[in-house]
Each structure stands twice: as structure tokens, then as C-alpha cells.
Amino acid sequence: MNTPSSLEALIEALRCLPGVGPKSAQRMAYHLLQNDRAGAGRLADAMQRALVALRHCQRCNTLTEAEICSRCLSNRRDASQLCVVETPIDMNMMEQTHAYSGLYYVLMGRVSPLDGIGPGELHLDRLLARASDGVVREVIIATNFTNEGEATAHYLSEMLKSRGVSVSRIARGVPVGGELEYVDAGTLAQAFRERRPFAR
Amino acid sequence: MNTPSSLEALIEALRCLPGVGPKSAQRMAYHLLQNDRAGAGRLADAMQRALVALRHCQRCNTLTEAEICSRCLSNRRDASQLCVVETPIDMNMMEQTHAYSGLYYVLMGRVSPLDGIGPGELHLDRLLARASDGVVREVIIATNFTNEGEATAHYLSEMLKSRGVSVSRIARGVPVGGELEYVDAGTLAQAFRERRPFAR
């Protein structure tokens, strides 16, 4: 091949992006070099700046530029509730509901034995310390309803309950606007088992 | 939102990549910062190095680190044939066929009035000078068979023929291994119109 080495290095480096294989990496590299050199320069800068500036919040473990993130420092949040999510994206999703005003703990992952991620790799001792600070009254587990997310939720609830912390799990069921005809049987079975009495 | 500014800047900057919208940019940024900081560092470096090192070959217009690329300098290529392609990726595709040993000219685009790209924006005067060097005997147009590619091919052939340059176009037709049942009617009509006598 006659591909220059700096171009080959860029194509190879682009493959660190999730979902980008050799073909897309090639297309991205040529697109940037042909049509958007300014954008490529900004991207390289932004990436280096983010790598230097961002670290984990000492309280909630999300990515932040400060020692403790602004949400954890806010006095408008209810510090007695602690919601555990897998990723900062999940935390943003929860925030967009405007249904929750407590604090968060971001696991930055999930228990996934197949990927070699056990409870130790997630540093759950930090969550335990956070939940045992004397202010938190309820830990709400909002990990995904995948196999790994459910296993993580189960492990966390056992760990927290054994320390006397009150633990809950967000509800499973038929999605709002969902039609029974198009909901999978597993979800429907759970929705049936976890049915709730009508409020009077 | 409580997203740190360096993280927001990275998410925004990632959107210069083709096919990456706000959701994927967010997912990419968190993935890199959580799981692959080394890869992100390498990517930022590779991008800055490529932006500095790569320029256009003075003869064929492809991306290269030298004044003139190694393919144009090779004396094992047939300098009497010049194949015109839209992008360096198309050139690589042609090379992989091992069916062509001439030289190339890379347009780095196509005539596309809707995107504001006319013949002037493609710097076709450089191609004309290249094709009129006295050594080139045949220009083979291998732009895509899209509307824009066909318009580009038509424009190029008119321009080159008016200067007395011999011009050809790669063949259209049913793909090798293709079944008539699954070929679209337009392709089949072209294949019929452009049928060739069997070699004796």
C-alpha cells in the first residue's frame, strides 16, 4: 500500500472510538483531512484538554473538573436519597425526568464477569462509604435491566442491606404508551407479578 | 446541565466526524474518558501529526507526506494512462483489483451543485494541465455512478475531449456474480444497451 504513515496512524487511532471499524475509520480520516481540517484540529485540542481537566468527583464518582462536582455541592438537592446508576449518561437521563431531586452515585460500569469486571473492579467500597455517611436514608438502584445490570443491582442490595442501609429498585413494567401486543413476554410477566393496587 | 465545559467541548468537537450525531458523540466521549484514555491520547496525537504532515501530491492530488507521492514517482507504472477518481479510497479500491497499472488523478470530490461544488471548486485546471503533459494518451474516468459522479464524468469528458485528449469511462453493467432477478431495472437497461460482441 502507498498510504502515508501519518495517515495510517490516524486511521488506526480512530478505531479506539466505539463502533468504529477499519472502513469507517478510513472514511473518517479522509473526510477530516479533505473537508474539515479545522474541525479535526478542534477535536484534537478538545480531547487533550478533556484528558487533562476531567477526573472523578470524590463524592459521586462522575466526571468533573473540580474535586467535588457542582451537583454534589448543591444545597437544593435532597441529600437523604442516593440514586446509583451505571454511567453519567444514565444520570443525565434521570435528571431529564425531573422526577428526582436527590444525589447520585455513578458506578462507571457494571458487574460483568465475562468482561472480567467483578465487584472489586467497580470499587464498591467507595459507594458503601458514601451510603453510610449518616445522611443517606435510602439508596435507589437504577442500574439497567440487562443481565449485568440486574446482577449488579442484586449484589449492591445484598451488600447495602447487610450494613443496615435501606435499598429500593426503580420499577420494571410496561413502558408508558406501550401496547401489550408489542411488549415482550418477560416484561409482561414482570408487570403482572409486580402489579400494584390502585390508589383510592 | 451540570456537564463540565471541557467534556461539553469534546462532545461538540466529536460531531465533526461523519455520521456522528449528538447521542453517539456523547457515548464516544464517555467511553474514551472512562475506558480508553490511552487510546484518546494516541488519537489526539495522531490527528495533530496527520494535520501537519499530510498535503496534496503535486501530480495526482492525493494525500501524501512528500511533494510528489511514491506512486507518481514509481517507474513501474504506465504513465500513458491516467485514471480519474473521486477520492483516495476509490483509488485504493482500483489498486486492489490489480487490473490497472497506470497513474491516477484524485479529484477530492465531485461536481455537486446542491452542495455548492462546481467545476471551479474542484480545481479542474490542474487535472487539465496534468492530462496535457504530452505523456498521457488516455484518461479513464472512474467517478462513481451516482448522479453527481455521472455529471462530473460528463463534464470532464467534454472538457478533455475539447483539448484533444482521448477519454474513456469504466463499464457499467450487471455486477460479477449478480443475478438478473436482483439487479435494478436501470442497471439492467444499461447493461442491455451497452452489450458487447463475444470475443471470437
XYZ file of C-alpha atoms in Angstrom:
400
model
C 0.000 0.000 0.000
C 1.042 3.572 -0.620
C -0.778 5.065 2.393
C 1.495 7.596 4.165
C 2.442 6.533 7.698
C 0.850 9.534 9.448
C -2.421 8.771 7.658
C -2.227 5.093 8.588
C -1.551 6.057 12.216
C -4.623 8.308 12.233
C -6.850 5.587 10.739
C -5.573 3.097 13.331
C -6.043 5.591 16.197
C -9.650 6.364 15.174
C -10.529 2.732 15.858
C -10.448 3.429 19.614
C -13.869 5.070 19.117
C -16.743 2.720 19.997
C -18.445 1.207 16.943
C -15.742 2.352 14.511
C -14.192 -0.411 12.379
C -11.486 -0.218 9.690
C -13.852 1.034 6.942
C -15.406 3.853 8.996
C -12.018 4.834 10.390
C -10.709 5.222 6.835
C -13.746 7.248 5.800
C -13.457 9.479 8.887
C -9.747 10.129 8.340
C -10.157 11.122 4.685
C -13.220 13.224 5.473
C -11.391 15.198 8.155
C -8.251 15.727 6.072
C -10.137 16.656 2.908
C -13.125 18.584 4.209
C -12.729 19.575 7.835
C -9.167 20.250 8.935
C -10.395 22.984 11.303
C -12.804 20.526 12.947
C -10.050 17.935 13.266
C -7.784 20.477 14.937
C -10.532 21.448 17.376
C -11.205 17.767 18.128
C -7.549 17.015 18.875
C -7.384 20.062 21.182
C -10.675 19.301 22.935
C -9.582 15.712 23.522
C -6.245 16.665 25.040
C -7.872 19.346 27.194
C -10.579 16.945 28.442
C -7.981 14.293 29.289
C -6.134 16.794 31.470
C -9.139 18.569 33.007
C -11.545 15.744 33.849
C -11.378 13.482 36.869
C -13.843 11.641 39.103
C -15.951 13.503 41.666
C -14.840 12.465 45.173
C -18.459 12.047 46.249
C -20.491 10.744 43.294
C -17.706 9.413 41.036
C -18.965 11.173 37.868
C -16.588 13.068 35.569
C -15.932 16.608 36.745
C -13.299 19.339 36.565
C -13.422 20.044 40.306
C -12.650 17.958 43.394
C -16.394 17.648 44.051
C -18.963 18.234 41.278
C -21.486 21.056 41.367
C -24.440 18.688 41.811
C -22.935 17.152 44.964
C -22.187 20.647 46.306
C -25.699 21.960 45.612
C -27.842 22.572 48.693
C -31.041 22.286 46.654
C -30.737 18.503 46.378
C -32.188 16.069 48.906
C -29.077 14.501 50.474
C -31.108 11.726 52.126
C -31.639 9.945 48.786
C -28.810 8.381 46.797
C -29.513 7.012 43.302
C -26.981 4.501 41.922
C -26.565 4.488 38.114
C -24.122 2.760 35.776
C -22.923 5.754 33.742
C -23.049 9.586 33.597
C -25.370 9.216 30.577
C -27.859 7.319 32.755
C -27.583 10.097 35.342
C -28.424 12.671 32.642
C -31.442 10.568 31.614
C -32.690 10.521 35.228
C -32.190 14.290 35.507
C -34.236 14.872 32.359
C -37.254 13.218 34.018
C -37.325 15.977 36.703
C -38.754 13.217 38.936
C -35.794 13.038 41.292
C -34.042 15.672 43.345
C -31.657 13.562 45.434
C -27.976 12.835 44.863
C -26.248 10.223 42.716
C -23.505 7.661 42.736
C -22.105 6.683 39.337
C -20.628 3.176 39.193
C -18.802 3.837 35.887
C -19.623 0.296 34.865
C -21.464 -2.799 35.965
C -20.628 -6.235 37.333
C -19.798 -8.254 34.220
C -17.860 -11.462 34.897
C -17.459 -12.175 31.163
C -15.532 -8.893 30.781
C -13.535 -9.561 33.938
C -15.379 -6.884 35.934
C -16.259 -8.132 39.401
C -17.359 -6.119 42.453
C -13.692 -5.384 43.229
C -13.070 -3.656 39.886
C -16.017 -1.285 40.495
C -14.541 -0.025 43.814
C -17.844 -0.605 45.608
C -16.181 0.154 48.959
C -16.373 3.842 47.937
C -20.139 3.534 47.359
C -20.520 1.770 50.698
C -18.652 4.569 52.474
C -20.765 7.143 50.623
C -24.047 5.395 51.583
C -23.001 5.061 55.234
C -22.331 8.765 55.804
C -25.248 9.057 58.242
C -27.231 11.429 55.984
C -28.337 8.973 53.272
C -31.618 7.263 54.259
C -32.438 5.409 51.042
C -30.337 4.048 48.203
C -32.299 3.760 44.936
C -30.697 1.348 42.495
C -31.199 2.440 38.878
C -28.826 0.137 37.021
C -30.024 -1.175 33.635
C -32.470 -4.068 33.380
C -29.948 -6.139 31.440
C -28.458 -9.319 32.888
C -25.354 -7.442 34.039
C -27.367 -4.518 35.419
C -29.676 -6.877 37.347
C -26.717 -8.830 38.747
C -25.119 -5.548 39.822
C -28.389 -4.436 41.473
C -28.688 -7.750 43.315
C -25.105 -7.605 44.553
C -25.447 -3.982 45.665
C -28.713 -4.565 47.503
C -27.257 -7.512 49.449
C -24.136 -5.528 50.309
C -26.066 -2.435 51.426
C -28.798 -4.293 53.330
C -26.164 -6.194 55.338
C -24.943 -2.788 56.558
C -28.439 -1.732 57.531
C -28.967 0.672 54.605
C -32.494 0.891 53.147
C -32.427 -0.081 49.452
C -35.003 0.172 46.633
C -35.050 -0.555 42.894
C -36.755 1.543 40.195
C -39.863 -0.167 38.789
C -39.980 -2.616 35.899
C -43.065 -2.881 33.709
C -44.851 -1.926 30.519
C -43.420 1.362 29.131
C -45.655 4.444 29.210
C -47.563 4.485 25.891
C -46.697 0.799 25.406
C -49.235 -1.633 23.900
C -49.380 -5.117 25.430
C -49.361 -6.612 21.938
C -45.849 -5.315 21.321
C -44.311 -5.841 24.762
C -42.123 -8.931 25.204
C -43.430 -11.756 27.370
C -40.749 -11.341 30.047
C -41.651 -7.693 30.632
C -45.347 -8.518 30.702
C -44.803 -11.335 33.211
C -42.869 -8.949 35.484
C -45.533 -6.256 35.106
C -48.148 -8.825 36.143
C -46.182 -10.120 39.140
C -45.345 -6.613 40.307
C -48.866 -5.221 39.891
C -49.881 -2.502 42.348
C -53.217 -1.700 43.988
C -54.987 1.368 42.524
C -54.610 4.408 44.732
C -58.023 5.259 46.269
C -26.955 20.872 32.801
C -24.038 20.039 35.050
C -21.746 18.797 32.255
C -18.213 20.205 32.730
C -17.214 22.586 29.924
C -14.211 20.533 28.750
C -16.494 17.495 28.423
C -19.106 19.519 26.537
C -16.396 20.862 24.213
C -15.197 17.298 23.492
C -18.747 16.068 22.766
C -19.304 19.035 20.442
C -15.934 18.530 18.707
C -16.608 14.813 18.082
C -19.555 15.800 15.900
C -17.153 16.816 13.113
C -16.792 13.076 12.435
C -19.036 11.913 9.578
C -22.173 10.094 10.750
C -21.744 11.102 14.398
C -24.746 12.877 15.951
C -25.243 14.205 19.492
C -26.048 10.784 21.029
C -23.029 8.969 19.540
C -20.731 11.890 20.341
C -21.812 11.680 23.990
C -21.309 7.918 24.056
C -17.859 8.237 22.426
C -16.703 10.934 24.847
C -17.725 8.984 27.952
C -16.286 5.759 26.539
C -12.891 7.359 25.890
C -12.733 9.131 29.254
C -13.913 6.097 31.244
C -12.357 3.184 29.399
C -9.674 4.276 26.950
C -7.744 7.365 27.954
C -4.587 5.962 26.357
C -6.432 5.497 23.049
C -7.832 9.024 23.244
C -4.337 10.425 23.808
C -2.985 8.472 20.831
C -5.897 9.688 18.690
C -5.318 13.352 19.575
C -1.601 12.965 18.781
C -2.184 11.099 15.515
C -4.671 13.724 14.382
C -2.342 16.635 15.077
C 0.568 14.838 13.406
C -1.504 13.988 10.309
C -2.734 17.588 10.001
C 0.856 18.810 9.931
C 2.378 16.047 7.789
C -0.177 15.494 5.034
C -0.621 17.617 1.918
C -1.704 17.057 -1.676
C 0.588 15.354 -4.197
C 1.614 17.907 -6.836
C 0.893 15.408 -9.595
C -2.081 13.241 -8.595
C -3.605 15.379 -5.828
C -3.896 12.515 -3.301
C -2.819 12.954 0.319
C 0.900 12.411 0.822
C 3.754 13.405 3.108
C 6.093 14.264 0.214
C 5.959 16.846 -2.583
C 5.120 14.052 -5.038
C 3.704 10.717 -3.830
C 5.561 7.422 -4.243
C 3.057 6.098 -6.785
C 3.586 9.066 -9.116
C 7.379 8.684 -8.735
C 7.334 4.940 -9.464
C 8.793 3.943 -12.838
C 6.851 0.685 -12.821
C 3.567 2.439 -13.644
C 2.332 3.106 -17.178
C 2.461 6.905 -17.443
C 0.390 6.930 -20.656
C -2.806 6.089 -18.735
C -4.414 8.436 -16.212
C -7.376 7.240 -14.153
C -9.562 9.947 -12.574
C -11.246 9.011 -9.270
C -13.240 10.995 -6.724
C -11.354 10.048 -3.541
C -8.199 8.295 -2.281
C -10.463 5.455 -1.061
C -11.645 4.900 -4.653
C -8.006 4.844 -5.749
C -7.273 2.144 -3.149
C -10.248 0.135 -4.440
C -8.904 0.340 -8.001
C -5.443 -0.724 -6.799
C -6.896 -3.763 -5.051
C -8.232 -5.051 -8.385
C -4.641 -5.364 -9.746
C -6.296 -4.622 -13.128
C -4.647 -1.249 -13.658
C -1.026 -0.186 -13.681
C -1.294 3.420 -14.879
C -1.307 6.613 -12.853
C -4.140 8.439 -11.063
C -5.666 11.821 -10.558
C -7.767 12.247 -7.404
C -10.477 14.926 -7.659
C -11.027 15.060 -3.885
C -14.724 15.480 -4.536
C -17.300 15.609 -7.312
C -19.385 18.215 -9.087
C -22.372 18.702 -6.778
C -24.351 21.911 -7.398
C -26.601 21.278 -4.370
C -23.532 21.402 -2.104
C -22.142 24.443 -3.921
C -19.355 22.444 -5.607
C -18.998 23.407 -9.256
C -16.117 22.675 -11.649
C -14.273 25.721 -10.260
C -14.214 24.378 -6.698
C -12.608 21.115 -7.891
C -9.626 22.938 -9.476
C -10.057 21.014 -12.724
C -7.441 23.226 -14.420
C -4.832 21.186 -12.518
C -6.250 17.959 -13.964
C -6.270 19.514 -17.437
C -2.600 20.508 -17.109
C -1.789 17.019 -15.823
C -3.612 15.339 -18.731
C -1.945 17.586 -21.326
C 1.647 16.792 -20.304
C 2.347 15.032 -23.637
C 2.848 11.629 -21.982
C -0.769 10.813 -21.086
C -2.543 9.093 -24.030
C -5.808 8.093 -22.374
C -7.807 9.467 -19.468
C -10.036 6.812 -17.838
C -12.859 8.336 -15.830
C -13.727 6.231 -12.780
C -16.008 8.548 -10.827
C -18.981 6.938 -9.081
C -22.160 6.001 -10.969
C -24.231 8.318 -8.784
C -25.924 11.402 -10.245
C -23.062 13.633 -9.103
C -20.399 11.189 -10.282
C -22.045 10.891 -13.701
C -22.361 14.681 -14.023
C -18.692 15.013 -13.104
C -17.743 12.353 -15.676
C -19.766 14.106 -18.359
C -18.232 17.497 -17.598
C -14.693 16.064 -17.532
C -15.108 14.177 -20.801
C -16.367 17.306 -22.583
C -13.542 19.402 -21.172
C -10.848 16.863 -22.033
C -12.174 15.978 -25.499
C -12.254 19.683 -26.455
C -8.488 19.698 -25.796
C -7.956 16.639 -27.969
C -7.395 14.216 -25.064
C -8.687 10.658 -25.552
C -11.226 9.858 -22.789
C -12.937 6.642 -21.664
C -15.307 5.630 -18.858
C -15.169 2.388 -16.830
C -18.006 -0.004 -17.739
C -21.473 -0.082 -16.237
C -23.444 -3.331 -16.054
C -24.525 -6.330 -14.037
C -22.042 -6.989 -11.184
C -19.909 -10.136 -11.382
C -21.871 -12.887 -9.611
C -25.047 -10.818 -9.965
C -28.419 -12.429 -10.715
C -30.702 -10.566 -13.124
C -33.607 -11.109 -10.720
C -31.956 -8.920 -8.096
C -30.435 -6.231 -10.334
C -32.351 -2.940 -10.553
C -34.053 -2.105 -13.859
C -31.813 0.887 -14.579
C -28.640 -1.178 -14.359
C -30.179 -3.930 -16.469
C -31.285 -1.434 -19.140
C -27.750 -0.011 -19.294
C -26.232 -3.496 -19.445
C -28.536 -4.265 -22.379
C -27.801 -1.039 -24.243
C -24.063 -1.382 -23.706
C -23.873 -5.088 -24.653
C -20.640 -6.233 -26.310
C -19.980 -8.816 -29.042
C -18.468 -12.087 -27.783
C -14.764 -12.273 -28.455
C -14.123 -14.919 -31.141
